[in-house]
Amino acid sequence: MLSVRQFVLARIFSFFAGRSHIVPVPGVIVIDQTSNTGDIEVLSFRLGSEEYGISILKVQEIRGYEAVTRIANAPAFLKGVINLRGQIVPIVDMRLRFNLGSAAYDSFTVVIILNIGQHVIGMVVDSVSDVVTLSREQVRPAPHLGGGIDAECLHGLGTVGERMLILIDIERLMTAPDMGLVSREALPLAA
C-alpha cells in the first residue's frame, strides 16, 4: 500500500512520463524543462491551508526534506544549505518567508529544487499537490492586500474548479533584495 506522499509523487511522476525526461533516482523527480503549448503549467504546493503555484519551467526536481547545514547569522527563512550531488544549494523555508508560522517537518514536507538563472535554490513547502495546466482565462489579477508576499512577486490567482492557486513569480521572489540569494542583475536577459 502506498503512503499519501508516495501516491502524490507517483501521480506527479506519471504526469511527466512521455512529456519530459525523468532520471530514475529513487525519491527524486528530475524534470527536463520543456513545454510547447500556450497554456501555463504550474506545480501546485501547499503552505498551511493555502495552495500556491509556480511555473513548472523553474522546477528542477522534487525531493523529500532532509536535514540542512545551518549558516550563522542567516535570516530565519534561510534554513541552511544542502550538498546536492556536489553542488551547495541554499534552502528557503517558504512558511517562514511568508510569515505563516513555524513549520512542522513531516513525511509530506518536500523541497522543490529550482533553477533561477544559473543558480540552484531549494524551497521547503508543506506538500506538493500536482501539476496543473491553466488557460489564460483561468488566471485573474492578484488583489493588492499586503502581507507576506510582495505584489510584484505574484502573477495572479489561478482557478481550477473550486480550487484557487496563488501564482507566484518564483524568479522575482527569489531575486528580491530581501532574500539575499541571487541578484536580478546576475540573471540572463530574456530573449
mmCIF file of C-alpha atoms in Angstrom:
data_model
loop_
_atom_site.group_PDB
_atom_site.id
_atom_site.type_symbol
_atom_site.label_atom_id
_atom_site.label_comp_id
_atom_site.label_asym_id
_atom_site.label_seq_id
_atom_site.Cartn_x
_atom_site.Cartn_y
_atom_site.Cartn_z
ATOM 1 C CA MET A 1 0.000 0.000 0.000
ATOM 2 C CA LEU A 2 1.337 3.439 -0.948
ATOM 3 C CA SER A 3 1.644 6.246 1.568
ATOM 4 C CA VAL A 4 -0.023 9.520 0.629
ATOM 5 C CA ARG A 5 3.392 11.032 -0.123
ATOM 6 C CA GLN A 6 4.303 8.109 -2.405
ATOM 7 C CA PHE A 7 0.921 8.420 -4.130
ATOM 8 C CA VAL A 8 1.390 12.152 -4.813
ATOM 9 C CA LEU A 9 4.942 11.637 -6.085
ATOM 10 C CA ALA A 10 3.762 8.758 -8.287
ATOM 11 C CA ARG A 11 0.973 10.957 -9.652
ATOM 12 C CA ILE A 12 3.419 13.735 -10.482
ATOM 13 C CA PHE A 13 5.829 11.188 -11.987
ATOM 14 C CA SER A 14 3.064 9.834 -14.235
ATOM 15 C CA PHE A 15 2.249 13.376 -15.381
ATOM 16 C CA PHE A 16 5.799 13.835 -16.645
ATOM 17 C CA ALA A 17 6.029 10.412 -18.272
ATOM 18 C CA GLY A 18 6.034 10.921 -22.014
ATOM 19 C CA ARG A 19 6.272 14.724 -21.660
ATOM 20 C CA SER A 20 9.647 15.174 -20.058
ATOM 21 C CA HIS A 21 12.838 13.337 -19.335
ATOM 22 C CA ILE A 22 12.898 11.902 -15.822
ATOM 23 C CA VAL A 23 16.054 10.478 -14.338
ATOM 24 C CA PRO A 24 15.029 7.455 -12.242
ATOM 25 C CA VAL A 25 16.582 8.364 -8.879
ATOM 26 C CA PRO A 26 14.551 6.843 -6.014
ATOM 27 C CA GLY A 27 12.572 9.540 -4.214
ATOM 28 C CA VAL A 28 13.579 12.266 -6.670
ATOM 29 C CA ILE A 29 11.812 13.568 -9.749
ATOM 30 C CA VAL A 30 14.081 15.358 -12.205
ATOM 31 C CA ILE A 31 12.373 17.443 -14.836
ATOM 32 C CA ASP A 32 13.636 18.340 -18.297
ATOM 33 C CA GLN A 33 12.056 21.740 -18.695
ATOM 34 C CA THR A 34 10.143 21.661 -21.954
ATOM 35 C CA SER A 35 6.694 22.947 -22.830
ATOM 36 C CA ASN A 36 5.204 23.655 -26.235
ATOM 37 C CA THR A 37 1.639 24.769 -25.520
ATOM 38 C CA GLY A 38 0.152 28.197 -24.935
ATOM 39 C CA ASP A 39 -1.270 27.108 -21.594
ATOM 40 C CA ILE A 40 0.507 27.755 -18.316
ATOM 41 C CA GLU A 41 1.750 24.679 -16.448
ATOM 42 C CA VAL A 42 2.297 25.168 -12.724
ATOM 43 C CA LEU A 43 3.448 22.923 -9.930
ATOM 44 C CA SER A 44 0.969 23.351 -7.093
ATOM 45 C CA PHE A 45 2.008 23.068 -3.466
ATOM 46 C CA ARG A 46 0.611 23.783 -0.034
ATOM 47 C CA LEU A 47 1.733 26.075 2.729
ATOM 48 C CA GLY A 48 -0.682 25.723 5.624
ATOM 49 C CA SER A 49 -4.216 25.852 4.267
ATOM 50 C CA GLU A 50 -3.330 27.807 1.126
ATOM 51 C CA GLU A 51 -2.396 26.419 -2.266
ATOM 52 C CA TYR A 52 0.274 28.073 -4.404
ATOM 53 C CA GLY A 53 1.598 27.532 -7.904
ATOM 54 C CA ILE A 54 4.931 28.187 -9.607
ATOM 55 C CA SER A 55 5.971 27.753 -13.217
ATOM 56 C CA ILE A 56 6.952 24.157 -13.875
ATOM 57 C CA LEU A 57 9.720 25.507 -16.099
ATOM 58 C CA LYS A 58 11.603 26.724 -12.999
ATOM 59 C CA VAL A 59 11.449 23.332 -11.246
ATOM 60 C CA GLN A 60 14.473 21.042 -11.490
ATOM 61 C CA GLU A 61 13.401 18.322 -9.071
ATOM 62 C CA ILE A 62 11.321 17.473 -6.033
ATOM 63 C CA ARG A 63 12.949 15.827 -3.006
ATOM 64 C CA GLY A 64 11.967 14.735 0.455
ATOM 65 C CA TYR A 65 13.046 17.080 3.233
ATOM 66 C CA GLU A 66 16.423 16.281 4.758
ATOM 67 C CA ALA A 67 18.491 17.957 7.439
ATOM 68 C CA VAL A 68 20.358 21.087 6.362
ATOM 69 C CA THR A 69 23.634 22.641 7.454
ATOM 70 C CA ARG A 70 22.799 25.911 9.219
ATOM 71 C CA ILE A 71 24.534 29.138 8.238
ATOM 72 C CA ALA A 72 25.427 31.551 11.060
ATOM 73 C CA ASN A 73 23.608 34.911 11.082
ATOM 74 C CA ALA A 74 21.348 33.904 8.182
ATOM 75 C CA PRO A 75 17.715 35.107 8.159
ATOM 76 C CA ALA A 76 15.286 32.691 9.839
ATOM 77 C CA PHE A 77 13.690 31.706 6.499
ATOM 78 C CA LEU A 78 17.086 30.568 5.145
ATOM 79 C CA LYS A 79 17.225 27.146 6.788
ATOM 80 C CA GLY A 80 20.768 26.452 5.591
ATOM 81 C CA VAL A 81 22.370 24.567 2.729
ATOM 82 C CA ILE A 82 22.488 21.021 1.385
ATOM 83 C CA ASN A 83 25.000 19.256 -0.811
ATOM 84 C CA LEU A 84 23.107 18.233 -3.947
ATOM 85 C CA ARG A 85 25.343 15.960 -5.997
ATOM 86 C CA GLY A 86 28.372 18.159 -5.289
ATOM 87 C CA GLN A 87 26.563 21.500 -5.563
ATOM 88 C CA ILE A 88 25.881 23.606 -2.458
ATOM 89 C CA VAL A 89 22.213 24.650 -2.537
ATOM 90 C CA PRO A 90 20.604 27.220 -0.195
ATOM 91 C CA ILE A 91 17.283 26.065 1.286
ATOM 92 C CA VAL A 92 14.495 28.597 1.921
ATOM 93 C CA ASP A 93 11.550 27.695 4.170
ATOM 94 C CA MET A 94 8.588 29.304 2.406
ATOM 95 C CA ARG A 95 6.377 29.101 5.505
ATOM 96 C CA LEU A 96 8.824 31.305 7.368
ATOM 97 C CA ARG A 97 9.396 33.549 4.336
ATOM 98 C CA PHE A 98 5.654 34.259 4.067
ATOM 99 C CA ASN A 99 5.231 34.669 7.856
ATOM 100 C CA LEU A 100 2.858 31.709 8.101
ATOM 101 C CA GLY A 101 4.134 30.472 11.459
ATOM 102 C CA SER A 102 6.618 27.799 12.326
ATOM 103 C CA ALA A 103 6.892 24.805 10.072
ATOM 104 C CA ALA A 104 6.418 21.208 11.152
ATOM 105 C CA TYR A 105 8.628 18.885 9.134
ATOM 106 C CA ASP A 106 6.921 15.561 8.491
ATOM 107 C CA SER A 107 6.734 12.856 5.814
ATOM 108 C CA PHE A 108 4.802 15.203 3.486
ATOM 109 C CA THR A 109 7.345 18.039 3.679
ATOM 110 C CA VAL A 110 9.278 18.383 0.446
ATOM 111 C CA VAL A 111 11.989 20.530 -1.055
ATOM 112 C CA ILE A 112 11.365 21.878 -4.540
ATOM 113 C CA ILE A 113 14.704 22.433 -6.248
ATOM 114 C CA LEU A 114 14.534 25.460 -8.550
ATOM 115 C CA ASN A 115 16.663 26.769 -11.399
ATOM 116 C CA ILE A 116 16.755 30.548 -11.150
ATOM 117 C CA GLY A 117 19.053 31.853 -13.868
ATOM 118 C CA GLN A 118 22.294 29.969 -13.371
ATOM 119 C CA HIS A 119 21.532 29.385 -9.671
ATOM 120 C CA VAL A 120 20.006 26.389 -7.918
ATOM 121 C CA ILE A 121 17.843 27.133 -4.873
ATOM 122 C CA GLY A 122 15.681 24.823 -2.770
ATOM 123 C CA MET A 123 12.395 25.802 -1.181
ATOM 124 C CA VAL A 124 10.700 23.884 1.612
ATOM 125 C CA VAL A 125 6.916 23.515 1.328
ATOM 126 C CA ASP A 126 4.366 21.558 3.345
ATOM 127 C CA SER A 127 3.425 19.293 0.443
ATOM 128 C CA VAL A 128 3.270 19.124 -3.339
ATOM 129 C CA SER A 129 -0.166 18.606 -4.862
ATOM 130 C CA ASP A 130 0.104 18.163 -8.620
ATOM 131 C CA VAL A 131 0.873 19.835 -11.915
ATOM 132 C CA VAL A 132 -1.983 21.998 -13.145
ATOM 133 C CA THR A 133 -2.472 23.313 -16.673
ATOM 134 C CA LEU A 134 -4.158 26.707 -16.693
ATOM 135 C CA SER A 135 -5.522 28.540 -19.705
ATOM 136 C CA ARG A 136 -5.016 32.304 -19.804
ATOM 137 C CA GLU A 137 -8.722 32.715 -18.979
ATOM 138 C CA GLN A 138 -8.256 30.835 -15.692
ATOM 139 C CA VAL A 139 -5.726 33.395 -14.390
ATOM 140 C CA ARG A 140 -7.012 36.536 -12.683
ATOM 141 C CA PRO A 141 -5.033 39.549 -11.446
ATOM 142 C CA ALA A 142 -3.968 39.350 -7.813
ATOM 143 C CA PRO A 143 -5.513 41.858 -5.419
ATOM 144 C CA HIS A 144 -3.121 44.182 -3.544
ATOM 145 C CA LEU A 145 -3.651 43.018 0.029
ATOM 146 C CA GLY A 146 -0.264 43.343 1.704
ATOM 147 C CA GLY A 147 1.058 40.540 3.865
ATOM 148 C CA GLY A 148 3.915 38.110 3.361
ATOM 149 C CA ILE A 149 4.185 38.317 -0.445
ATOM 150 C CA ASP A 150 5.128 41.494 -2.309
ATOM 151 C CA ALA A 151 2.511 42.168 -5.015
ATOM 152 C CA GLU A 152 5.214 42.326 -7.700
ATOM 153 C CA CYS A 153 6.050 38.679 -6.915
ATOM 154 C CA LEU A 154 2.547 37.495 -7.854
ATOM 155 C CA HIS A 155 1.408 36.508 -11.340
ATOM 156 C CA GLY A 156 -2.198 36.336 -10.211
ATOM 157 C CA LEU A 157 -4.767 33.837 -8.989
ATOM 158 C CA GLY A 158 -5.468 30.663 -10.923
ATOM 159 C CA THR A 159 -8.828 28.946 -10.704
ATOM 160 C CA VAL A 160 -9.387 25.254 -11.331
ATOM 161 C CA GLY A 161 -12.932 24.264 -10.442
ATOM 162 C CA GLU A 162 -13.318 25.148 -6.752
ATOM 163 C CA ARG A 163 -9.556 25.412 -6.231
ATOM 164 C CA MET A 164 -7.749 28.729 -6.180
ATOM 165 C CA LEU A 165 -3.974 28.844 -6.645
ATOM 166 C CA ILE A 166 -1.852 31.826 -5.639
ATOM 167 C CA LEU A 167 0.505 32.051 -8.624
ATOM 168 C CA ILE A 168 3.969 33.176 -7.602
ATOM 169 C CA ASP A 169 6.626 34.667 -9.863
ATOM 170 C CA ILE A 170 9.267 32.493 -8.216
ATOM 171 C CA GLU A 171 12.163 34.073 -10.095
ATOM 172 C CA ARG A 172 11.189 37.568 -8.948
ATOM 173 C CA LEU A 173 10.630 36.338 -5.387
ATOM 174 C CA MET A 174 13.975 34.531 -5.133
ATOM 175 C CA THR A 175 15.841 37.503 -6.620
ATOM 176 C CA ALA A 176 14.192 40.063 -4.329
ATOM 177 C CA PRO A 177 16.780 42.099 -2.400
ATOM 178 C CA ASP A 178 15.438 40.965 1.000
ATOM 179 C CA MET A 179 16.101 37.324 0.066
ATOM 180 C CA GLY A 180 19.802 37.956 -0.480
ATOM 181 C CA LEU A 181 20.168 34.849 -2.674
ATOM 182 C CA VAL A 182 20.561 35.992 -6.289
ATOM 183 C CA SER A 183 20.779 39.499 -7.677
ATOM 184 C CA ARG A 184 18.473 40.271 -10.590
ATOM 185 C CA GLU A 185 21.460 41.650 -12.486
ATOM 186 C CA ALA A 186 23.054 38.191 -12.377
ATOM 187 C CA LEU A 187 20.148 36.696 -14.339
ATOM 188 C CA PRO A 188 20.406 36.286 -18.109
ATOM 189 C CA LEU A 189 18.274 38.718 -20.096
ATOM 190 C CA ALA A 190 15.068 37.303 -21.543
ATOM 191 C CA ALA A 191 15.162 36.903 -25.305
#
